[in-house]
Amino acid sequence: MDPKQDMPLSLLTDDLVLEILSRLPLKSFCRFKCVCKSWLALSSDPHCRHKLPRTPVGVLYQITSHGSGIYLAQLPYSDRKINTRLSFVPCHEFLELMGCSNGLLLCYHVGITTYFADISHVVVCNPATQEWMSLPNTEPGPADSDYDLMLCFDPSWSQQFYVFNFQLGPSRDGEVSNEVKVFFSKDSTWSDCRWESEFGFYGSSCFVNGVLYVGHISKHVLLAIDAPDTSTQWLNQRIIQLPGFPNGPEMFDCCDGCVAPSSGVLCYAQQELDGCMLRIWSLEGHDRWAVKYRLSMKGIFGRDLLLRTNLEGL
């Protein structure tokens, strides 16, 4: 073709872009979503999804009492089968699922070394492409310190992934030492950082638009940590108050809400006190929540469920 007659990308109509993207394999389509914001928006448009390659969607789970196999319960509209046995990873029969982030799995080789004595046996893999990476060694913290590994990957924000290794334990002067080592997949290196936080931020986490969000065990708040670079010494973090009602001693644990990304936006879902309605907020800006949906439990599951008040009204 004559270079002078090439059509600029900006002149392509949405219909033509949709027709081009629909002919791509899934892996290429996921990469091309990062080309520009308009292509990303087009890929998440519900009116266009039926023409575009479908990302496999489901729930990963592992039954430890029946071996260390990892399974995927796929949702009905996922049209691609994935074998999550991870047989392409050496010693896959000893893998324990520790977490996942946008299609990548964080696993640990149990039974090979003392659990969390070091992280030389931590593996990050992609069961869809059968690619995997064994993370290099990092120096372990004190013998009585605690560890918490979190995988961070958001392909719409960056093609590299991060692994946060939080180490909490007493320092040499007897005070609490809060350290974190961050693994950068781009150059396969670890970087040491410091962070200011309390021990309560553990467990559920998600990574959206370059920010790691971690829930608190008992408080109704989130810890937000910006993704660092290799020169970062102190993590940039902030506390975000969650919407809805907090979970108190008089409440059941199932009153807790759920934080998850949706179409590139952090969302928080929590059922109302009567257990018949579900409310969903989206995070707008740094700390402002807006109600997006209020759904009937009966409309979702076909019946009211979960919560009822007792004689005291709790």
PDB file of C-alpha atoms in Angstrom:
ATOM      1  CA  MET A   1       0.000   0.000   0.000  1.00  0.00           C
ATOM      2  CA  ASP A   2       1.047   3.556  -0.617  1.00  0.00           C
ATOM      3  CA  PRO A   3       2.033   5.052   2.793  1.00  0.00           C
ATOM      4  CA  LYS A   4       0.407   8.307   1.730  1.00  0.00           C
ATOM      5  CA  GLN A   5      -2.939   6.524   1.470  1.00  0.00           C
ATOM      6  CA  ASP A   6      -2.815   4.811   4.893  1.00  0.00           C
ATOM      7  CA  MET A   7      -5.875   5.554   7.010  1.00  0.00           C
ATOM      8  CA  PRO A   8      -5.128   7.117  10.436  1.00  0.00           C
ATOM      9  CA  LEU A   9      -6.269   5.006  13.374  1.00  0.00           C
ATOM     10  CA  SER A  10      -8.450   7.832  14.657  1.00  0.00           C
ATOM     11  CA  LEU A  11     -10.568   7.742  11.465  1.00  0.00           C
ATOM     12  CA  LEU A  12     -11.686   4.136  11.971  1.00  0.00           C
ATOM     13  CA  THR A  13     -15.313   3.894  13.049  1.00  0.00           C
ATOM     14  CA  ASP A  14     -16.313   1.810  16.068  1.00  0.00           C
ATOM     15  CA  ASP A  15     -18.075  -0.698  13.815  1.00  0.00           C
ATOM     16  CA  LEU A  16     -14.917  -1.233  11.775  1.00  0.00           C
ATOM     17  CA  VAL A  17     -12.721  -1.507  14.890  1.00  0.00           C
ATOM     18  CA  LEU A  18     -15.187  -4.009  16.363  1.00  0.00           C
ATOM     19  CA  GLU A  19     -15.051  -6.092  13.194  1.00  0.00           C
ATOM     20  CA  ILE A  20     -11.230  -6.131  13.304  1.00  0.00           C
ATOM     21  CA  LEU A  21     -10.993  -6.984  17.003  1.00  0.00           C
ATOM     22  CA  SER A  22     -13.564  -9.781  16.689  1.00  0.00           C
ATOM     23  CA  ARG A  23     -11.228 -11.677  14.330  1.00  0.00           C
ATOM     24  CA  LEU A  24      -8.295 -11.728  16.745  1.00  0.00           C
ATOM     25  CA  PRO A  25      -7.301 -14.607  19.019  1.00  0.00           C
ATOM     26  CA  LEU A  26      -7.987 -13.998  22.697  1.00  0.00           C
ATOM     27  CA  LYS A  27      -4.334 -13.349  23.654  1.00  0.00           C
ATOM     28  CA  SER A  28      -3.889 -10.682  20.960  1.00  0.00           C
ATOM     29  CA  PHE A  29      -7.244  -9.131  21.785  1.00  0.00           C
ATOM     30  CA  CYS A  30      -6.281  -8.753  25.462  1.00  0.00           C
ATOM     31  CA  ARG A  31      -3.042  -7.036  24.446  1.00  0.00           C
ATOM     32  CA  PHE A  32      -4.696  -4.680  21.979  1.00  0.00           C
ATOM     33  CA  LYS A  33      -7.123  -3.477  24.652  1.00  0.00           C
ATOM     34  CA  CYS A  34      -4.131  -1.491  25.950  1.00  0.00           C
ATOM     35  CA  VAL A  35      -3.685   0.422  22.657  1.00  0.00           C
ATOM     36  CA  CYS A  36      -5.996   3.274  23.588  1.00  0.00           C
ATOM     37  CA  LYS A  37      -8.833   4.123  25.973  1.00  0.00           C
ATOM     38  CA  SER A  38     -11.468   3.986  23.228  1.00  0.00           C
ATOM     39  CA  TRP A  39     -10.554   0.375  22.396  1.00  0.00           C
ATOM     40  CA  LEU A  40     -10.675  -0.550  26.078  1.00  0.00           C
ATOM     41  CA  ALA A  41     -14.105   1.072  26.425  1.00  0.00           C
ATOM     42  CA  LEU A  42     -15.300  -0.726  23.299  1.00  0.00           C
ATOM     43  CA  SER A  43     -14.168  -4.096  24.659  1.00  0.00           C
ATOM     44  CA  SER A  44     -16.203  -3.598  27.856  1.00  0.00           C
ATOM     45  CA  ASP A  45     -19.355  -2.367  26.101  1.00  0.00           C
ATOM     46  CA  PRO A  46     -22.129  -4.923  26.831  1.00  0.00           C
ATOM     47  CA  HIS A  47     -23.590  -4.374  23.330  1.00  0.00           C
ATOM     48  CA  CYS A  48     -20.280  -5.400  21.712  1.00  0.00           C
ATOM     49  CA  ARG A  49     -19.217  -8.285  23.936  1.00  0.00           C
ATOM     50  CA  HIS A  50     -21.104 -10.945  21.999  1.00  0.00           C
ATOM     51  CA  LYS A  51     -18.888 -10.268  18.952  1.00  0.00           C
ATOM     52  CA  LEU A  52     -15.546 -10.042  20.753  1.00  0.00           C
ATOM     53  CA  PRO A  53     -13.306 -12.887  22.019  1.00  0.00           C
ATOM     54  CA  ARG A  54     -14.530 -13.913  25.441  1.00  0.00           C
ATOM     55  CA  THR A  55     -12.194 -13.940  28.396  1.00  0.00           C
ATOM     56  CA  PRO A  56     -12.681 -17.143  30.441  1.00  0.00           C
ATOM     57  CA  VAL A  57     -14.527 -16.327  33.653  1.00  0.00           C
ATOM     58  CA  GLY A  58     -15.000 -18.530  36.690  1.00  0.00           C
ATOM     59  CA  VAL A  59     -14.084 -19.343  40.267  1.00  0.00           C
ATOM     60  CA  LEU A  60     -10.762 -20.978  41.190  1.00  0.00           C
ATOM     61  CA  TYR A  61     -10.755 -23.289  44.188  1.00  0.00           C
ATOM     62  CA  GLN A  62      -8.609 -25.960  45.830  1.00  0.00           C
ATOM     63  CA  ILE A  63      -9.678 -28.793  48.116  1.00  0.00           C
ATOM     64  CA  THR A  64      -6.658 -29.477  50.280  1.00  0.00           C
ATOM     65  CA  SER A  65      -8.133 -32.615  51.813  1.00  0.00           C
ATOM     66  CA  HIS A  66      -8.292 -34.211  48.362  1.00  0.00           C
ATOM     67  CA  GLY A  67      -4.781 -33.379  47.178  1.00  0.00           C
ATOM     68  CA  SER A  68      -3.365 -30.160  45.842  1.00  0.00           C
ATOM     69  CA  GLY A  69      -5.225 -29.959  42.547  1.00  0.00           C
ATOM     70  CA  ILE A  70      -6.510 -26.535  41.468  1.00  0.00           C
ATOM     71  CA  TYR A  71      -9.915 -26.429  39.792  1.00  0.00           C
ATOM     72  CA  LEU A  72     -11.893 -23.875  37.801  1.00  0.00           C
ATOM     73  CA  ALA A  73     -15.672 -23.662  38.052  1.00  0.00           C
ATOM     74  CA  GLN A  74     -16.454 -21.785  34.828  1.00  0.00           C
ATOM     75  CA  LEU A  75     -19.460 -19.561  34.356  1.00  0.00           C
ATOM     76  CA  PRO A  76     -21.840 -20.642  31.564  1.00  0.00           C
ATOM     77  CA  TYR A  77     -20.906 -17.874  29.109  1.00  0.00           C
ATOM     78  CA  SER A  78     -17.169 -18.718  29.190  1.00  0.00           C
ATOM     79  CA  ASP A  79     -16.577 -20.455  25.867  1.00  0.00           C
ATOM     80  CA  ARG A  80     -12.980 -21.557  26.407  1.00  0.00           C
ATOM     81  CA  LYS A  81     -11.919 -24.543  28.473  1.00  0.00           C
ATOM     82  CA  ILE A  82      -8.790 -24.201  30.586  1.00  0.00           C
ATOM     83  CA  ASN A  83      -6.957 -27.021  32.311  1.00  0.00           C
ATOM     84  CA  THR A  84      -5.933 -25.637  35.687  1.00  0.00           C
ATOM     85  CA  ARG A  85      -3.993 -28.721  36.777  1.00  0.00           C
ATOM     86  CA  LEU A  86      -0.869 -26.681  35.920  1.00  0.00           C
ATOM     87  CA  SER A  87       0.969 -29.746  34.621  1.00  0.00           C
ATOM     88  CA  PHE A  88       3.291 -27.441  32.675  1.00  0.00           C
ATOM     89  CA  VAL A  89       4.859 -26.272  35.980  1.00  0.00           C
ATOM     90  CA  PRO A  90       7.582 -28.528  37.503  1.00  0.00           C
ATOM     91  CA  CYS A  91       6.385 -30.380  40.628  1.00  0.00           C
ATOM     92  CA  HIS A  92       2.857 -29.110  39.958  1.00  0.00           C
ATOM     93  CA  GLU A  93       1.414 -31.790  42.265  1.00  0.00           C
ATOM     94  CA  PHE A  94       2.841 -29.852  45.252  1.00  0.00           C
ATOM     95  CA  LEU A  95       1.438 -26.448  44.277  1.00  0.00           C
ATOM     96  CA  GLU A  96      -0.814 -24.587  46.670  1.00  0.00           C
ATOM     97  CA  LEU A  97      -2.998 -21.790  45.283  1.00  0.00           C
ATOM     98  CA  MET A  98      -2.286 -18.580  47.198  1.00  0.00           C
ATOM     99  CA  GLY A  99      -4.038 -15.967  45.083  1.00  0.00           C
ATOM    100  CA  CYS A 100      -4.900 -14.769  41.613  1.00  0.00           C
ATOM    101  CA  SER A 101      -5.068 -11.458  39.761  1.00  0.00           C
ATOM    102  CA  ASN A 102      -6.678 -10.961  36.350  1.00  0.00           C
ATOM    103  CA  GLY A 103      -5.842 -14.426  35.043  1.00  0.00           C
ATOM    104  CA  LEU A 104      -2.440 -14.917  36.704  1.00  0.00           C
ATOM    105  CA  LEU A 105      -2.073 -17.389  39.581  1.00  0.00           C
ATOM    106  CA  LEU A 106       0.222 -17.107  42.594  1.00  0.00           C
ATOM    107  CA  CYS A 107       1.238 -20.566  43.830  1.00  0.00           C
ATOM    108  CA  TYR A 108       3.623 -21.990  46.395  1.00  0.00           C
ATOM    109  CA  HIS A 109       5.459 -25.320  46.346  1.00  0.00           C
ATOM    110  CA  VAL A 110       4.400 -26.823  49.667  1.00  0.00           C
ATOM    111  CA  GLY A 111       6.284 -29.706  51.240  1.00  0.00           C
ATOM    112  CA  ILE A 112       9.604 -28.800  49.613  1.00  0.00           C
ATOM    113  CA  THR A 113      10.889 -26.309  52.198  1.00  0.00           C
ATOM    114  CA  THR A 114       9.612 -24.878  55.431  1.00  0.00           C
ATOM    115  CA  TYR A 115       6.564 -22.814  54.614  1.00  0.00           C
ATOM    116  CA  PHE A 116       7.613 -19.197  53.987  1.00  0.00           C
ATOM    117  CA  ALA A 117      11.183 -19.811  55.186  1.00  0.00           C
ATOM    118  CA  ASP A 118      12.072 -18.170  51.882  1.00  0.00           C
ATOM    119  CA  ILE A 119      10.166 -17.539  48.673  1.00  0.00           C
ATOM    120  CA  SER A 120      12.357 -19.398  46.227  1.00  0.00           C
ATOM    121  CA  HIS A 121       9.458 -21.740  45.527  1.00  0.00           C
ATOM    122  CA  VAL A 122       6.870 -19.105  44.698  1.00  0.00           C
ATOM    123  CA  VAL A 123       5.534 -19.459  41.157  1.00  0.00           C
ATOM    124  CA  VAL A 124       3.434 -17.078  39.068  1.00  0.00           C
ATOM    125  CA  CYS A 125       1.761 -18.718  36.081  1.00  0.00           C
ATOM    126  CA  ASN A 126      -0.886 -18.188  33.413  1.00  0.00           C
ATOM    127  CA  PRO A 127      -2.983 -21.345  32.915  1.00  0.00           C
ATOM    128  CA  ALA A 128      -4.475 -19.976  29.672  1.00  0.00           C
ATOM    129  CA  THR A 129      -1.101 -19.539  27.929  1.00  0.00           C
ATOM    130  CA  GLN A 130       0.808 -22.130  30.041  1.00  0.00           C
ATOM    131  CA  GLU A 131       3.525 -19.575  30.795  1.00  0.00           C
ATOM    132  CA  TRP A 132       5.116 -19.551  34.243  1.00  0.00           C
ATOM    133  CA  MET A 133       7.884 -17.858  36.235  1.00  0.00           C
ATOM    134  CA  SER A 134       9.657 -19.031  39.377  1.00  0.00           C
ATOM    135  CA  LEU A 135      10.482 -16.019  41.525  1.00  0.00           C
ATOM    136  CA  PRO A 136      14.123 -15.666  42.604  1.00  0.00           C
ATOM    137  CA  ASN A 137      15.226 -15.861  46.214  1.00  0.00           C
ATOM    138  CA  THR A 138      14.860 -12.972  48.598  1.00  0.00           C
ATOM    139  CA  GLU A 139      16.331 -12.801  52.068  1.00  0.00           C
ATOM    140  CA  PRO A 140      13.806 -13.964  54.679  1.00  0.00           C
ATOM    141  CA  GLY A 141      12.944 -11.756  57.628  1.00  0.00           C
ATOM    142  CA  PRO A 142      13.357 -12.643  61.304  1.00  0.00           C
ATOM    143  CA  ALA A 143      12.449 -16.191  62.293  1.00  0.00           C
ATOM    144  CA  ASP A 144       9.354 -15.021  64.206  1.00  0.00           C
ATOM    145  CA  SER A 145       8.113 -12.582  61.546  1.00  0.00           C
ATOM    146  CA  ASP A 146       4.901 -13.003  59.567  1.00  0.00           C
ATOM    147  CA  TYR A 147       4.637 -12.996  55.781  1.00  0.00           C
ATOM    148  CA  ASP A 148       1.845 -12.126  53.407  1.00  0.00           C
ATOM    149  CA  LEU A 149       2.258 -12.437  49.623  1.00  0.00           C
ATOM    150  CA  MET A 150      -0.028 -10.533  47.249  1.00  0.00           C
ATOM    151  CA  LEU A 151      -0.034 -10.751  43.448  1.00  0.00           C
ATOM    152  CA  CYS A 152      -0.829  -7.589  41.453  1.00  0.00           C
ATOM    153  CA  PHE A 153      -1.607  -7.665  37.726  1.00  0.00           C
ATOM    154  CA  ASP A 154      -3.842  -5.374  35.679  1.00  0.00           C
ATOM    155  CA  PRO A 155      -3.273  -5.779  31.898  1.00  0.00           C
ATOM    156  CA  SER A 156      -5.260  -2.629  31.120  1.00  0.00           C
ATOM    157  CA  TRP A 157      -2.760  -0.645  33.217  1.00  0.00           C
ATOM    158  CA  SER A 158       0.564  -2.449  32.604  1.00  0.00           C
ATOM    159  CA  GLN A 159       1.803  -5.681  31.069  1.00  0.00           C
ATOM    160  CA  GLN A 160       4.115  -6.393  34.016  1.00  0.00           C
ATOM    161  CA  PHE A 161       3.049  -7.906  37.336  1.00  0.00           C
ATOM    162  CA  TYR A 162       4.131  -7.253  40.913  1.00  0.00           C
ATOM    163  CA  VAL A 163       4.367  -9.474  43.981  1.00  0.00           C
ATOM    164  CA  PHE A 164       4.246  -7.756  47.371  1.00  0.00           C
ATOM    165  CA  ASN A 165       5.959  -9.686  50.173  1.00  0.00           C
ATOM    166  CA  PHE A 166       4.899  -8.021  53.438  1.00  0.00           C
ATOM    167  CA  GLN A 167       7.132  -8.921  56.381  1.00  0.00           C
ATOM    168  CA  LEU A 168       5.927  -8.025  59.851  1.00  0.00           C
ATOM    169  CA  GLY A 169       7.999  -8.740  62.922  1.00  0.00           C
ATOM    170  CA  PRO A 170      10.202  -7.336  65.682  1.00  0.00           C
ATOM    171  CA  SER A 171      13.255  -5.383  64.606  1.00  0.00           C
ATOM    172  CA  ARG A 172      16.648  -5.409  66.291  1.00  0.00           C
ATOM    173  CA  ASP A 173      15.741  -2.546  68.642  1.00  0.00           C
ATOM    174  CA  GLY A 174      12.598  -4.361  69.814  1.00  0.00           C
ATOM    175  CA  GLU A 175      10.139  -2.189  67.872  1.00  0.00           C
ATOM    176  CA  VAL A 176       7.775  -3.456  65.226  1.00  0.00           C
ATOM    177  CA  SER A 177       9.374  -3.549  61.799  1.00  0.00           C
ATOM    178  CA  ASN A 178       7.106  -3.066  58.793  1.00  0.00           C
ATOM    179  CA  GLU A 179       8.937  -4.004  55.610  1.00  0.00           C
ATOM    180  CA  VAL A 180       7.830  -5.033  52.160  1.00  0.00           C
ATOM    181  CA  LYS A 181       9.779  -6.505  49.293  1.00  0.00           C
ATOM    182  CA  VAL A 182       8.312  -5.910  45.851  1.00  0.00           C
ATOM    183  CA  PHE A 183       9.054  -8.165  42.889  1.00  0.00           C
ATOM    184  CA  PHE A 184       9.040  -6.538  39.427  1.00  0.00           C
ATOM    185  CA  SER A 185       8.456  -8.989  36.569  1.00  0.00           C
ATOM    186  CA  LYS A 186       9.851  -6.546  34.014  1.00  0.00           C
ATOM    187  CA  ASP A 187      13.432  -7.026  35.207  1.00  0.00           C
ATOM    188  CA  SER A 188      12.946 -10.001  37.615  1.00  0.00           C
ATOM    189  CA  THR A 189      14.272  -8.104  40.631  1.00  0.00           C
ATOM    190  CA  TRP A 190      13.195  -7.470  44.202  1.00  0.00           C
ATOM    191  CA  SER A 191      13.152  -3.990  45.732  1.00  0.00           C
ATOM    192  CA  ASP A 192      13.057  -3.186  49.462  1.00  0.00           C
ATOM    193  CA  CYS A 193      10.486  -0.653  50.687  1.00  0.00           C
ATOM    194  CA  ARG A 194       9.085   0.537  53.987  1.00  0.00           C
ATOM    195  CA  TRP A 195       5.443   1.001  54.883  1.00  0.00           C
ATOM    196  CA  GLU A 196       3.423   2.441  57.740  1.00  0.00           C
ATOM    197  CA  SER A 197       0.473   0.315  58.732  1.00  0.00           C
ATOM    198  CA  GLU A 198      -0.998  -1.871  61.418  1.00  0.00           C
ATOM    199  CA  PHE A 199      -1.212  -5.648  61.512  1.00  0.00           C
ATOM    200  CA  GLY A 200      -4.924  -5.731  60.713  1.00  0.00           C
ATOM    201  CA  PHE A 201      -4.543  -5.353  56.937  1.00  0.00           C
ATOM    202  CA  TYR A 202      -4.475  -8.933  55.698  1.00  0.00           C
ATOM    203  CA  GLY A 203      -6.417 -11.267  53.494  1.00  0.00           C
ATOM    204  CA  SER A 204      -8.610 -10.119  50.614  1.00  0.00           C
ATOM    205  CA  SER A 205      -6.988  -7.754  48.137  1.00  0.00           C
ATOM    206  CA  CYS A 206      -7.330  -6.584  44.535  1.00  0.00           C
ATOM    207  CA  PHE A 207      -5.260  -4.513  42.125  1.00  0.00           C
ATOM    208  CA  VAL A 208      -6.928  -1.846  39.978  1.00  0.00           C
ATOM    209  CA  ASN A 209      -5.303   0.867  37.838  1.00  0.00           C
ATOM    210  CA  GLY A 210      -1.945   0.626  39.575  1.00  0.00           C
ATOM    211  CA  VAL A 211      -3.325   0.599  43.134  1.00  0.00           C
ATOM    212  CA  LEU A 212      -3.332  -2.361  45.536  1.00  0.00           C
ATOM    213  CA  TYR A 213      -6.385  -2.383  47.815  1.00  0.00           C
ATOM    214  CA  VAL A 214      -6.214  -4.503  50.989  1.00  0.00           C
ATOM    215  CA  GLY A 215      -9.059  -5.074  53.417  1.00  0.00           C
ATOM    216  CA  HIS A 216      -8.878  -4.810  57.206  1.00  0.00           C
ATOM    217  CA  ILE A 217      -9.727  -7.745  59.435  1.00  0.00           C
ATOM    218  CA  SER A 218     -12.137  -5.860  61.710  1.00  0.00           C
ATOM    219  CA  LYS A 219     -12.340  -2.199  60.655  1.00  0.00           C
ATOM    220  CA  HIS A 220     -14.577  -0.936  57.851  1.00  0.00           C
ATOM    221  CA  VAL A 221     -11.692   0.497  55.804  1.00  0.00           C
ATOM    222  CA  LEU A 222      -9.350  -0.273  52.908  1.00  0.00           C
ATOM    223  CA  LEU A 223      -5.623   0.269  52.639  1.00  0.00           C
ATOM    224  CA  ALA A 224      -4.694   1.683  49.210  1.00  0.00           C
ATOM    225  CA  ILE A 225      -1.049   1.328  48.107  1.00  0.00           C
ATOM    226  CA  ASP A 226       0.248   2.831  44.868  1.00  0.00           C
ATOM    227  CA  ALA A 227       2.413   0.533  42.747  1.00  0.00           C
ATOM    228  CA  PRO A 228       6.055   1.498  43.347  1.00  0.00           C
ATOM    229  CA  ASP A 229       9.056   1.538  41.053  1.00  0.00           C
ATOM    230  CA  THR A 230      12.479   0.091  41.734  1.00  0.00           C
ATOM    231  CA  SER A 231      13.695   3.345  43.327  1.00  0.00           C
ATOM    232  CA  THR A 232      10.782   3.698  45.791  1.00  0.00           C
ATOM    233  CA  GLN A 233      11.869   3.723  49.458  1.00  0.00           C
ATOM    234  CA  TRP A 234       8.518   4.390  51.185  1.00  0.00           C
ATOM    235  CA  LEU A 235       5.239   3.094  49.812  1.00  0.00           C
ATOM    236  CA  ASN A 236       2.646   5.748  48.987  1.00  0.00           C
ATOM    237  CA  GLN A 237      -0.489   4.691  50.857  1.00  0.00           C
ATOM    238  CA  ARG A 238      -3.778   5.998  52.203  1.00  0.00           C
ATOM    239  CA  ILE A 239      -6.811   4.747  54.159  1.00  0.00           C
ATOM    240  CA  ILE A 240     -10.226   4.694  52.466  1.00  0.00           C
ATOM    241  CA  GLN A 241     -13.453   4.441  54.461  1.00  0.00           C
ATOM    242  CA  LEU A 242     -15.846   1.854  53.028  1.00  0.00           C
ATOM    243  CA  PRO A 243     -19.519   2.720  52.399  1.00  0.00           C
ATOM    244  CA  GLY A 244     -22.499   0.900  53.859  1.00  0.00           C
ATOM    245  CA  PHE A 245     -22.591  -0.269  57.453  1.00  0.00           C
ATOM    246  CA  PRO A 246     -19.606  -1.628  59.414  1.00  0.00           C
ATOM    247  CA  ASN A 247     -19.524  -5.164  60.754  1.00  0.00           C
ATOM    248  CA  GLY A 248     -19.765  -5.054  64.546  1.00  0.00           C
ATOM    249  CA  PRO A 249     -19.726  -7.709  67.293  1.00  0.00           C
ATOM    250  CA  GLU A 250     -23.494  -8.017  67.124  1.00  0.00           C
ATOM    251  CA  MET A 251     -23.439  -8.743  63.381  1.00  0.00           C
ATOM    252  CA  PHE A 252     -22.836 -11.981  61.547  1.00  0.00           C
ATOM    253  CA  ASP A 253     -19.615 -12.290  59.562  1.00  0.00           C
ATOM    254  CA  CYS A 254     -21.624 -12.613  56.353  1.00  0.00           C
ATOM    255  CA  CYS A 255     -22.568  -8.934  56.683  1.00  0.00           C
ATOM    256  CA  ASP A 256     -19.098  -8.110  55.402  1.00  0.00           C
ATOM    257  CA  GLY A 257     -19.026  -6.721  51.897  1.00  0.00           C
ATOM    258  CA  CYS A 258     -16.874  -7.721  48.943  1.00  0.00           C
ATOM    259  CA  VAL A 259     -14.368  -5.580  47.049  1.00  0.00           C
ATOM    260  CA  ALA A 260     -13.636  -6.431  43.405  1.00  0.00           C
ATOM    261  CA  PRO A 261     -12.784  -4.702  40.123  1.00  0.00           C
ATOM    262  CA  SER A 262     -15.379  -4.308  37.384  1.00  0.00           C
ATOM    263  CA  SER A 263     -14.595  -2.776  33.974  1.00  0.00           C
ATOM    264  CA  GLY A 264     -11.497  -1.092  35.368  1.00  0.00           C
ATOM    265  CA  VAL A 265     -13.263   0.416  38.402  1.00  0.00           C
ATOM    266  CA  LEU A 266     -13.071  -0.680  42.047  1.00  0.00           C
ATOM    267  CA  CYS A 267     -16.501  -1.739  43.334  1.00  0.00           C
ATOM    268  CA  TYR A 268     -17.836  -2.652  46.765  1.00  0.00           C
ATOM    269  CA  ALA A 269     -20.902  -4.856  47.218  1.00  0.00           C
ATOM    270  CA  GLN A 270     -22.773  -5.351  50.488  1.00  0.00           C
ATOM    271  CA  GLN A 271     -26.172  -6.748  51.298  1.00  0.00           C
ATOM    272  CA  GLU A 272     -28.575  -4.616  53.256  1.00  0.00           C
ATOM    273  CA  LEU A 273     -29.556  -5.439  56.824  1.00  0.00           C
ATOM    274  CA  ASP A 274     -32.760  -7.227  55.868  1.00  0.00           C
ATOM    275  CA  GLY A 275     -30.799  -9.585  53.584  1.00  0.00           C
ATOM    276  CA  CYS A 276     -33.191  -9.042  50.676  1.00  0.00           C
ATOM    277  CA  MET A 277     -31.328  -6.343  48.768  1.00  0.00           C
ATOM    278  CA  LEU A 278     -27.752  -5.949  47.543  1.00  0.00           C
ATOM    279  CA  ARG A 279     -26.143  -2.543  47.083  1.00  0.00           C
ATOM    280  CA  ILE A 280     -23.098  -1.927  44.867  1.00  0.00           C
ATOM    281  CA  TRP A 281     -20.887   1.165  45.018  1.00  0.00           C
ATOM    282  CA  SER A 282     -18.054   2.266  42.693  1.00  0.00           C
ATOM    283  CA  LEU A 283     -15.013   4.245  43.797  1.00  0.00           C
ATOM    284  CA  GLU A 284     -14.867   7.619  42.069  1.00  0.00           C
ATOM    285  CA  GLY A 285     -11.677   9.576  42.561  1.00  0.00           C
ATOM    286  CA  HIS A 286      -9.477   8.692  45.526  1.00  0.00           C
ATOM    287  CA  ASP A 287     -12.058   8.210  48.269  1.00  0.00           C
ATOM    288  CA  ARG A 288     -15.617   8.982  47.084  1.00  0.00           C
ATOM    289  CA  TRP A 289     -18.121   6.149  46.692  1.00  0.00           C
ATOM    290  CA  ALA A 290     -21.212   6.352  44.481  1.00  0.00           C
ATOM    291  CA  VAL A 291     -24.141   3.897  44.485  1.00  0.00           C
ATOM    292  CA  LYS A 292     -24.378   2.230  41.067  1.00  0.00           C
ATOM    293  CA  TYR A 293     -26.860  -0.585  41.636  1.00  0.00           C
ATOM    294  CA  ARG A 294     -29.424  -1.757  44.156  1.00  0.00           C
ATOM    295  CA  LEU A 295     -30.417  -5.302  43.331  1.00  0.00           C
ATOM    296  CA  SER A 296     -32.990  -7.716  44.686  1.00  0.00           C
ATOM    297  CA  MET A 297     -31.601 -10.967  46.083  1.00  0.00           C
ATOM    298  CA  LYS A 298     -34.688 -12.701  44.765  1.00  0.00           C
ATOM    299  CA  GLY A 299     -34.053 -11.301  41.311  1.00  0.00           C
ATOM    300  CA  ILE A 300     -30.447 -12.552  41.367  1.00  0.00           C
ATOM    301  CA  PHE A 301     -30.793 -15.944  43.088  1.00  0.00           C
ATOM    302  CA  GLY A 302     -34.493 -16.636  42.695  1.00  0.00           C
ATOM    303  CA  ARG A 303     -35.174 -16.336  46.417  1.00  0.00           C
ATOM    304  CA  ASP A 304     -34.554 -14.102  49.401  1.00  0.00           C
ATOM    305  CA  LEU A 305     -31.652 -15.410  51.415  1.00  0.00           C
ATOM    306  CA  LEU A 306     -28.991 -15.094  54.068  1.00  0.00           C
ATOM    307  CA  LEU A 307     -30.119 -12.607  56.703  1.00  0.00           C
ATOM    308  CA  ARG A 308     -33.094 -12.416  59.023  1.00  0.00           C
ATOM    309  CA  THR A 309     -33.554 -10.444  62.230  1.00  0.00           C
ATOM    310  CA  ASN A 310     -33.951 -12.188  65.570  1.00  0.00           C
ATOM    311  CA  LEU A 311     -36.306 -11.233  68.419  1.00  0.00           C
ATOM    312  CA  GLU A 312     -33.964  -8.440  69.522  1.00  0.00           C
ATOM    313  CA  GLY A 313     -33.980  -6.955  66.032  1.00  0.00           C
ATOM    314  CA  LEU A 314     -30.393  -7.920  65.257  1.00  0.00           C
TER     315      LEU A 314
END
